[in-house]
Short mmCIF file of C-alpha atoms and ligand atoms in Angstrom, two decimals:
data_model
loop_
_atom_site.label_atom_id
_atom_site.label_comp_id
_atom_site.label_asym_id
_atom_site.label_seq_id
_atom_site.Cartn_x
_atom_site.Cartn_y
_atom_site.Cartn_z
CA MET W 162 -0.01 -0.01 0.04
CA PRO W 163 1.44 3.41 -0.91
CA ASN W 164 2.41 5.58 2.01
CA HIS W 165 -0.03 8.31 1.10
CA MET W 166 -2.94 5.85 1.38
CA ILE W 167 -1.92 4.95 4.89
CA ASN W 168 -1.59 8.58 5.80
CA ARG W 169 -5.01 9.33 4.37
CA ARG W 170 -6.57 6.55 6.34
CA ALA W 171 -4.79 7.57 9.52
CA LEU W 172 -6.11 11.07 9.10
CA LEU W 173 -9.59 9.81 8.39
CA ARG W 174 -9.41 7.69 11.49
CA ALA W 175 -8.31 10.76 13.42
CA GLY W 176 -11.42 12.57 12.16
CA ILE W 177 -13.63 9.70 13.25
CA VAL W 178 -12.09 9.74 16.69
CA THR W 179 -12.68 13.46 16.94
CA GLY W 180 -16.29 12.90 15.83
CA GLY W 181 -16.60 10.26 18.58
CA LEU W 182 -15.41 12.69 21.25
CA LEU W 183 -17.89 15.28 20.07
CA THR W 184 -20.89 12.89 19.88
CA GLY W 185 -22.58 14.44 22.94
CA VAL W 186 -22.36 17.87 21.38
CA ALA W 187 -23.52 16.55 18.00
CA SER W 188 -26.64 14.91 19.29
CA ALA W 189 -27.48 17.99 21.30
CA GLY W 190 -27.19 19.96 18.07
CA THR W 191 -29.36 17.52 16.01
CA ALA W 192 -32.59 18.86 17.47
CA ALA W 193 -31.60 22.40 16.72
CA PHE W 194 -30.63 21.31 13.25
CA ALA W 195 -34.02 19.70 12.66
CA ARG W 196 -35.69 22.89 13.80
CA THR W 197 -33.69 25.38 11.75
CA ALA W 198 -32.80 23.01 8.79
CA GLN W 199 -31.20 25.73 6.81
CA PRO W 200 -29.10 24.74 3.85
CA SER W 201 -25.44 25.58 4.25
CA ASN W 202 -24.95 28.79 2.28
CA THR W 203 -22.10 27.51 0.01
CA ALA W 204 -22.50 24.38 -1.99
CA PRO W 205 -19.41 22.19 -2.45
CA ASP W 206 -19.22 22.99 -6.16
CA GLN W 207 -18.71 26.72 -5.28
CA ARG W 208 -15.38 25.95 -3.55
CA PRO W 209 -12.72 28.21 -5.05
CA ALA W 210 -10.76 26.06 -7.46
CA THR W 211 -7.81 28.25 -8.49
CA PRO W 212 -5.25 30.20 -6.46
CA ALA W 213 -6.77 33.48 -7.65
CA GLU W 214 -10.32 32.48 -6.71
CA ALA W 215 -9.13 31.19 -3.30
CA TRP W 216 -7.38 34.50 -2.57
CA ALA W 217 -10.37 36.50 -3.74
CA THR W 218 -12.65 34.51 -1.34
CA LEU W 219 -10.28 35.15 1.56
CA ARG W 220 -10.09 38.86 0.71
CA GLU W 221 -13.88 39.15 0.59
CA GLY W 222 -14.14 37.38 3.92
CA ASN W 223 -11.57 39.70 5.47
CA ARG W 224 -13.31 42.72 4.10
CA ARG W 225 -16.49 41.63 5.94
CA TRP W 226 -14.45 41.06 9.08
CA VAL W 227 -12.91 44.55 8.88
CA ASP W 228 -16.30 46.18 8.14
CA GLY W 229 -18.13 44.34 10.99
CA THR W 230 -20.36 42.50 8.50
CA ALA W 231 -19.08 38.97 8.96
CA THR W 232 -21.61 36.33 7.88
CA HIS W 233 -19.96 33.39 9.74
CA PRO W 234 -20.48 31.00 6.85
CA HIS W 235 -20.32 27.25 7.23
CA GLN W 236 -20.72 27.33 10.95
CA ASP W 237 -24.10 25.56 11.18
CA ALA W 238 -25.21 21.98 11.72
CA ALA W 239 -25.93 21.60 7.97
CA ARG W 240 -22.31 22.33 7.18
CA ARG W 241 -21.09 19.94 9.84
CA LYS W 242 -23.11 17.26 8.19
CA GLU W 243 -21.97 18.27 4.70
CA VAL W 244 -18.27 17.83 5.55
CA ALA W 245 -18.58 14.95 7.96
CA GLU W 246 -17.29 12.32 5.50
CA LYS W 247 -15.08 14.41 3.30
CA GLN W 248 -13.20 17.67 3.41
CA ASP W 249 -11.99 19.86 0.56
CA PRO W 250 -10.60 23.13 1.96
CA PHE W 251 -9.64 25.86 -0.47
CA ALA W 252 -6.66 27.29 1.37
CA VAL W 253 -4.03 26.56 3.90
CA VAL W 254 -3.49 29.42 6.38
CA PHE W 255 -0.17 29.30 8.24
CA SER W 256 -0.26 31.86 11.05
CA CYS W 257 0.98 32.69 14.51
CA ILE W 258 -0.46 31.14 17.66
CA ASP W 259 -1.54 34.63 18.82
CA SER W 260 -5.05 34.52 20.30
CA ARG W 261 -6.05 37.65 18.35
CA VAL W 262 -5.24 36.18 14.98
CA ALA W 263 -7.72 33.35 14.49
CA PRO W 264 -7.75 32.59 10.71
CA GLU W 265 -11.37 31.39 10.53
CA LEU W 266 -12.48 34.68 12.06
CA VAL W 267 -10.11 36.92 10.18
CA PHE W 268 -11.19 35.53 6.84
CA ASP W 269 -14.83 34.92 7.84
CA THR W 270 -14.86 31.23 6.97
CA GLY W 271 -16.12 28.06 8.66
CA LEU W 272 -15.94 24.28 8.95
CA GLY W 273 -14.10 22.59 6.08
CA ASP W 274 -12.86 25.79 4.45
CA LEU W 275 -9.28 26.13 5.72
CA PHE W 276 -6.41 24.05 6.79
CA VAL W 277 -4.89 26.05 9.65
CA VAL W 278 -1.34 25.54 10.73
CA ARG W 279 -0.09 27.74 13.60
CA THR W 280 3.21 28.14 15.33
CA ALA W 281 4.72 31.05 17.24
CA ALA W 282 5.58 33.77 14.73
CA GLN W 283 4.70 31.20 12.06
CA THR W 284 8.19 29.78 12.33
CA ILE W 285 8.75 26.65 10.28
CA ASP W 286 10.49 23.29 10.54
CA PRO W 287 10.02 19.97 8.74
CA LEU W 288 7.13 18.87 10.91
CA VAL W 289 5.27 22.12 10.25
CA THR W 290 6.13 21.97 6.59
CA GLY W 291 4.62 18.47 6.43
CA ALA W 292 1.39 19.84 7.91
CA ALA W 293 1.34 22.63 5.32
CA GLU W 294 2.04 20.15 2.52
CA TYR W 295 -0.90 17.91 3.22
CA GLY W 296 -3.68 19.99 1.65
CA PRO W 297 -1.88 20.93 -1.60
CA ALA W 298 -0.23 17.53 -2.11
CA GLU W 299 -3.08 15.24 -1.18
CA LEU W 300 -6.25 17.26 -1.82
CA GLY W 301 -5.14 19.85 -4.40
CA THR W 302 -5.67 22.81 -2.13
CA PRO W 303 -4.78 25.77 -4.43
CA LEU W 304 -3.50 28.37 -1.97
CA VAL W 305 -1.13 28.69 1.01
CA VAL W 306 -1.17 32.00 2.95
CA VAL W 307 1.60 32.74 5.39
CA LEU W 308 0.13 35.30 7.77
CA GLY W 309 2.37 37.50 9.96
CA HIS W 310 0.74 39.96 12.26
CA GLN W 311 1.19 43.38 13.97
CA ARG W 312 2.66 43.43 17.48
CA CYS W 313 3.73 39.74 17.34
CA GLY W 314 4.80 38.82 20.89
CA ALA W 315 6.97 35.92 19.71
CA VAL W 316 8.89 38.12 17.32
CA THR W 317 9.25 40.86 20.01
CA ALA W 318 10.52 38.33 22.57
CA ALA W 319 12.99 36.87 20.00
CA ALA W 320 14.19 40.35 19.06
CA GLU W 321 14.87 41.21 22.71
CA SER W 322 16.61 37.93 23.34
CA LEU W 323 18.77 38.31 20.29
CA HIS W 324 19.59 41.93 21.09
CA ASP W 325 20.53 41.16 24.67
CA HIS W 326 22.25 37.89 23.85
CA LYS W 327 20.09 36.26 26.52
CA LYS W 328 18.66 32.85 25.79
CA LEU W 329 14.90 32.31 26.21
CA PRO W 330 13.92 29.46 28.50
CA GLY W 331 13.11 25.99 27.25
CA GLU W 332 12.24 25.49 23.57
CA LEU W 333 11.26 29.16 23.30
CA ASP W 334 14.86 29.71 22.33
CA THR W 335 14.30 27.56 19.22
CA ILE W 336 11.81 30.15 18.07
CA ALA W 337 14.38 32.97 18.66
CA SER W 338 16.97 30.96 16.67
CA ALA W 339 14.56 30.58 13.73
CA LEU W 340 14.08 34.35 13.68
CA ARG W 341 17.82 35.25 13.93
CA SER W 342 18.21 35.93 10.21
CA ALA W 343 15.09 38.18 10.05
CA TYR W 344 16.35 40.00 13.18
CA LYS W 345 19.69 40.73 11.59
CA ARG W 346 18.07 42.19 8.48
CA SER W 347 15.52 44.21 10.36
CA GLY W 348 17.96 46.47 12.14
CA GLY W 349 16.04 45.75 15.35
CA ASP W 350 12.73 47.09 14.04
CA VAL W 351 10.19 44.55 15.24
CA ASP W 352 7.47 45.33 12.68
CA LYS W 353 10.08 45.11 9.90
CA MET W 354 11.27 41.82 11.38
CA ILE W 355 7.68 40.43 11.33
CA ARG W 356 7.37 41.27 7.58
CA ILE W 357 10.80 39.95 6.66
CA ASN W 358 10.21 36.70 8.54
CA THR W 359 6.76 36.23 6.80
CA ILE W 360 8.39 36.74 3.38
CA ASP W 361 11.24 34.30 4.40
CA VAL W 362 8.76 31.63 5.20
CA VAL W 363 7.03 32.13 1.91
CA LYS W 364 10.32 31.77 0.10
CA GLN W 365 11.10 28.59 1.95
CA LEU W 366 7.71 27.06 1.20
CA LYS W 367 7.97 28.04 -2.48
CA LYS W 368 11.17 25.87 -2.65
CA ASP W 369 9.41 22.91 -1.08
CA LYS W 370 9.67 19.74 -3.17
CA LEU W 371 6.03 19.09 -3.21
CA PHE W 372 5.05 22.77 -3.73
CA ALA W 373 7.51 23.82 -6.48
CA PRO W 374 6.10 21.68 -9.30
CA ARG W 375 2.51 22.69 -8.41
CA ILE W 376 3.51 26.34 -8.39
CA ALA W 377 5.19 25.99 -11.80
CA LYS W 378 1.97 24.53 -13.22
CA GLY W 379 -0.13 27.35 -11.77
CA ARG W 380 -2.04 25.00 -9.55
CA LEU W 381 -0.76 26.43 -6.33
CA LYS W 382 0.25 29.88 -5.05
CA VAL W 383 2.11 30.59 -1.80
CA ILE W 384 1.55 34.15 -0.70
CA GLY W 385 2.67 36.22 2.35
CA ALA W 386 0.33 38.63 4.16
CA TYR W 387 0.28 40.83 7.23
CA TYR W 388 -2.63 41.15 9.68
CA SER W 389 -3.30 44.39 11.46
CA ILE W 390 -4.60 43.71 14.96
CA ASP W 391 -5.86 47.29 15.12
CA THR W 392 -8.01 47.31 11.98
CA GLY W 393 -8.46 43.57 11.28
CA GLU W 394 -7.17 44.09 7.77
CA VAL W 395 -4.98 41.61 5.90
CA THR W 396 -2.53 43.19 3.48
CA ARG W 397 -0.62 41.09 0.96
CA LEU W 398 3.16 41.37 1.27
CA VAL W 399 4.27 39.04 -1.48
ZN1 ZN P 990 2.52 36.35 16.85
#
C-alpha cells in the first residue's frame, strides 16, 4: 500500500475519533438542526478552485471582518453534516499562535474551508512543513497563505533575546533561533522583522519539493500577508 494511502486513512481515523469525542455535542445539536434545517450557504461546487479564486474569497471574507459585516458562513449543523465524510478546503493558512489572529474569524470562513497551521511567529520546521504540505499535495488545495501579524509577541521576545544575547527558557529559544536571520536584516525594528520573517517563510515554502512543481503549473500559489490587529485588515506582502 502506498504511504499516502496509509496517511489518508490515519487522518480519516483521526477525524472519526474526533467525531466520537464530540458525539454528545453533535446529538444535542441535532434537534436544533431539525428545527432550523437551513441549507449551508455555500454548496461544495462553489469551492474556489484556483489560487486566484481562493485568494479573492479570503479577501472578501476579510473585508466583511474589517467592516463588521461577517456572515460566519459554514458554521451551522448543515455544514457539519456536509463535511462529515469528506473535506476539501480551499486554502492553507499558516499563522501565529496569537489568540487575536484566528484565521477562521479573520477570513470569515467556517468548517471545512481552511487548513490552519499555527506556530509562534509562524516559524517553520520539517514537521510544520509536512502539515502545510498535506492539503496541496493530497487534496489539491490551491493556496497557501503565510500570515504574519502586527505586534507579534513571539517576534518581540525573540528580538529582545537576540539583542541582549540572553537565551529564552526551554524551547522558546528555538523560536528565537529561527528568527535570527530576520532579526539581523531588520535592524532591530520589530514590525520590519515580522514582515521579513513572513516573506522568508513564503520563500522557503515555495522551494518545497511538493510545492515547487505545483506552483510551476499554476495549480498552487504561496503568498505572504500581514494582519493588522488594530483594523483587522489583511494586506498582501508578497
Ligand atoms: Zn505572533
